Amino acid sequence: PLQESALATRRRLLGNDHPETLTSINNMAILLQWWGKLKEAEPYLRECLERKRRVYGDDKEETIIAIANLGSQMLYMGRAAEAEPLYAEGLERSRKLTDKPNQVLINMLGAIGTLKNEQGKFEEAEKYDREALELNRAAHGSDHQDTLSALGNLATALKAQGKLAEA
């Protein structure tokens, strides 16, 4: 109820396309996801992405994160075929953000690696997981939780391919 009230207030006072309203729309979706109400979360994520595309454009970090969030929602709901083009778009756009590795790119690589593992495409997953690991190490060092998570994702893809010693 508090999140619903906050969103309604922001819509009324700031308008639907204000950055704080967009944050509230996204927060409503995340809250519903936490509660396991995935079908109820989906319209909020779709609205958030649509509005961010219009407000920020397709190639801004805020929009790319919304693309990834909707892709993750599709994966959570068992709709990997719908997640795949969203993740592909997010990856392509995140590569353009800066010349150096960025967290949005790292997260997109990890998401696509997870998707490919879910689809049983372990060689493809390995490729994305290796790049995510390399960028995580460069950005955070070897002992950071994101680097360790990327290492685990790569090990999963390697194990699935029978590359046990490397895994």
CSV table of C-alpha atoms in Angstrom, one decimal:
chain,number,residue,atom,x,y,z
A,1,PRO,CA,0.0,0.0,0.0
A,2,LEU,CA,2.8,2.5,0.7
A,3,GLN,CA,4.4,1.9,-2.7
A,4,GLU,CA,1.1,2.2,-4.4
A,5,SER,CA,0.4,5.5,-2.6
A,6,ALA,CA,3.9,6.8,-3.4
A,7,LEU,CA,3.4,5.9,-7.1
A,8,ALA,CA,0.0,7.5,-7.2
A,9,THR,CA,1.3,10.7,-5.5
A,10,ARG,CA,4.2,11.0,-7.9
A,11,ARG,CA,2.0,10.4,-10.9
A,12,ARG,CA,-0.4,13.1,-9.7
A,13,LEU,CA,2.2,15.7,-8.6
A,14,LEU,CA,5.1,15.1,-11.1
A,15,GLY,CA,3.5,13.4,-14.0
A,16,ASN,CA,4.0,9.9,-15.5
A,17,ASP,CA,7.3,10.7,-17.2
A,18,HIS,CA,9.2,12.4,-14.3
A,19,PRO,CA,12.3,10.5,-13.3
A,20,GLU,CA,11.0,10.0,-9.7
A,21,THR,CA,7.8,8.6,-11.1
A,22,LEU,CA,9.7,6.2,-13.3
A,23,THR,CA,11.6,5.1,-10.3
A,24,SER,CA,8.4,4.4,-8.4
A,25,ILE,CA,7.0,2.5,-11.4
A,26,ASN,CA,10.1,0.3,-11.4
A,27,ASN,CA,10.0,-0.1,-7.6
A,28,MET,CA,6.4,-1.2,-7.7
A,29,ALA,CA,7.4,-3.9,-10.2
A,30,ILE,CA,10.4,-5.0,-8.0
A,31,LEU,CA,8.2,-5.2,-4.9
A,32,LEU,CA,5.7,-7.4,-6.8
A,33,GLN,CA,8.5,-9.6,-8.0
A,34,TRP,CA,9.7,-10.1,-4.4
A,35,TRP,CA,6.2,-11.2,-3.4
A,36,GLY,CA,6.2,-13.6,-6.3
A,37,LYS,CA,3.4,-11.7,-8.1
A,38,LEU,CA,5.2,-11.9,-11.5
A,39,LYS,CA,2.1,-11.4,-13.6
A,40,GLU,CA,1.2,-8.3,-11.7
A,41,ALA,CA,4.8,-7.0,-12.0
A,42,GLU,CA,5.0,-7.3,-15.8
A,43,PRO,CA,2.8,-4.3,-16.8
A,44,TYR,CA,4.8,-2.0,-14.5
A,45,LEU,CA,8.1,-3.2,-16.2
A,46,ARG,CA,6.6,-2.7,-19.6
A,47,GLU,CA,5.3,0.8,-18.8
A,48,CYS,CA,8.6,1.7,-17.2
A,49,LEU,CA,10.5,0.6,-20.3
A,50,GLU,CA,8.1,2.4,-22.7
A,51,ARG,CA,8.3,5.6,-20.8
A,52,LYS,CA,12.1,5.5,-20.4
A,53,ARG,CA,12.5,4.9,-24.1
A,54,ARG,CA,10.5,8.1,-24.7
A,55,VAL,CA,12.0,10.2,-22.0
A,56,TYR,CA,15.7,9.2,-22.2
A,57,GLY,CA,16.0,7.5,-25.6
A,58,ASP,CA,17.1,4.0,-26.4
A,59,ASP,CA,20.8,4.3,-25.7
A,60,LYS,CA,20.8,5.8,-22.2
A,61,GLU,CA,21.8,3.7,-19.1
A,62,GLU,CA,18.4,4.2,-17.5
A,63,THR,CA,16.7,2.7,-20.6
A,64,ILE,CA,19.1,-0.2,-20.9
A,65,ILE,CA,18.5,-1.1,-17.3
A,66,ALA,CA,14.8,-1.1,-17.9
A,67,ILE,CA,15.4,-3.4,-21.0
A,68,ALA,CA,17.4,-5.8,-18.8
A,69,ASN,CA,14.7,-5.7,-16.0
A,70,LEU,CA,12.0,-6.7,-18.5
A,71,GLY,CA,14.2,-9.4,-19.9
A,72,SER,CA,14.8,-10.8,-16.4
A,73,GLN,CA,11.1,-10.7,-15.8
A,74,MET,CA,10.5,-12.8,-18.9
A,75,LEU,CA,13.1,-15.3,-17.8
A,76,TYR,CA,11.6,-15.5,-14.3
A,77,MET,CA,8.2,-16.3,-15.9
A,78,GLY,CA,9.7,-19.1,-18.0
A,79,ARG,CA,9.5,-17.1,-21.2
A,80,ALA,CA,13.1,-17.3,-22.3
A,81,ALA,CA,12.2,-16.7,-26.0
A,82,GLU,CA,10.9,-13.3,-25.0
A,83,ALA,CA,13.9,-12.5,-22.8
A,84,GLU,CA,16.4,-13.3,-25.5
A,85,PRO,CA,15.8,-10.3,-27.9
A,86,LEU,CA,15.6,-7.9,-24.9
A,87,TYR,CA,18.9,-9.1,-23.6
A,88,ALA,CA,20.4,-8.9,-27.0
A,89,GLU,CA,19.3,-5.3,-27.4
A,90,GLY,CA,20.5,-4.4,-23.9
A,91,LEU,CA,23.9,-5.9,-24.6
A,92,GLU,CA,24.3,-4.1,-27.9
A,93,ARG,CA,23.3,-0.8,-26.4
A,94,SER,CA,25.4,-1.3,-23.3
A,95,ARG,CA,28.5,-1.8,-25.4
A,96,LYS,CA,28.0,1.7,-26.7
A,97,LEU,CA,27.8,3.4,-23.3
A,98,THR,CA,31.5,4.1,-22.8
A,99,ASP,CA,34.9,3.0,-24.1
A,100,LYS,CA,35.7,1.3,-20.8
A,101,PRO,CA,33.9,-1.6,-19.2
A,102,ASN,CA,30.7,-0.4,-17.4
A,103,GLN,CA,28.5,-2.2,-14.8
A,104,VAL,CA,25.5,-2.2,-17.2
A,105,LEU,CA,27.6,-4.1,-19.8
A,106,ILE,CA,28.9,-6.5,-17.1
A,107,ASN,CA,25.3,-7.2,-15.9
A,108,MET,CA,24.0,-7.7,-19.4
A,109,LEU,CA,26.8,-10.2,-20.2
A,110,GLY,CA,25.9,-12.1,-17.0
A,111,ALA,CA,22.2,-12.1,-17.8
A,112,ILE,CA,22.8,-13.4,-21.3
A,113,GLY,CA,25.1,-16.1,-19.9
A,114,THR,CA,22.4,-17.1,-17.5
A,115,LEU,CA,19.8,-17.2,-20.3
A,116,LYS,CA,22.1,-19.4,-22.5
A,117,ASN,CA,22.6,-21.8,-19.6
A,118,GLU,CA,18.8,-22.0,-19.1
A,119,GLN,CA,18.4,-22.8,-22.8
A,120,GLY,CA,21.1,-25.5,-22.6
A,121,LYS,CA,23.4,-23.5,-24.9
A,122,PHE,CA,26.4,-24.0,-22.8
A,123,GLU,CA,29.1,-23.0,-25.3
A,124,GLU,CA,27.4,-19.7,-25.9
A,125,ALA,CA,27.0,-19.2,-22.2
A,126,GLU,CA,30.7,-19.9,-21.7
A,127,LYS,CA,31.6,-17.1,-24.1
A,128,TYR,CA,29.4,-14.5,-22.3
A,129,ASP,CA,30.5,-15.8,-18.9
A,130,ARG,CA,34.2,-15.5,-19.8
A,131,GLU,CA,33.7,-11.9,-20.9
A,132,ALA,CA,31.7,-11.0,-17.8
A,133,LEU,CA,34.4,-12.6,-15.6
A,134,GLU,CA,37.2,-10.7,-17.3
A,135,LEU,CA,35.3,-7.3,-17.1
A,136,ASN,CA,34.4,-8.0,-13.4
A,137,ARG,CA,38.0,-8.7,-12.6
A,138,ALA,CA,39.1,-5.5,-14.4
A,139,ALA,CA,36.5,-3.4,-12.7
A,140,HIS,CA,36.3,-4.9,-9.2
A,141,GLY,CA,39.3,-7.2,-8.6
A,142,SER,CA,39.3,-11.0,-8.1
A,143,ASP,CA,37.7,-11.1,-4.6
A,144,HIS,CA,34.7,-8.9,-5.2
A,145,GLN,CA,31.3,-10.7,-4.9
A,146,ASP,CA,30.3,-9.9,-8.5
A,147,THR,CA,33.6,-11.4,-9.8
A,148,LEU,CA,33.1,-14.5,-7.7
A,149,SER,CA,29.5,-14.8,-9.0
A,150,ALA,CA,30.8,-14.5,-12.6
A,151,LEU,CA,33.4,-17.2,-11.8
A,152,GLY,CA,30.6,-19.5,-10.5
A,153,ASN,CA,28.5,-18.8,-13.6
A,154,LEU,CA,31.5,-19.8,-15.9
A,155,ALA,CA,32.1,-22.9,-13.8
A,156,THR,CA,28.4,-23.9,-14.3
A,157,ALA,CA,28.7,-23.5,-18.1
A,158,LEU,CA,32.0,-25.5,-18.2
A,159,LYS,CA,30.7,-28.3,-16.1
A,160,ALA,CA,27.6,-28.6,-18.3
A,161,GLN,CA,30.0,-29.1,-21.2
A,162,GLY,CA,31.9,-31.8,-19.4
A,163,LYS,CA,35.0,-29.6,-18.9
A,164,LEU,CA,35.2,-30.7,-15.4
A,165,ALA,CA,38.9,-30.0,-14.7
A,166,GLU,CA,38.5,-26.4,-15.9
A,167,ALA,CA,35.3,-25.9,-14.1
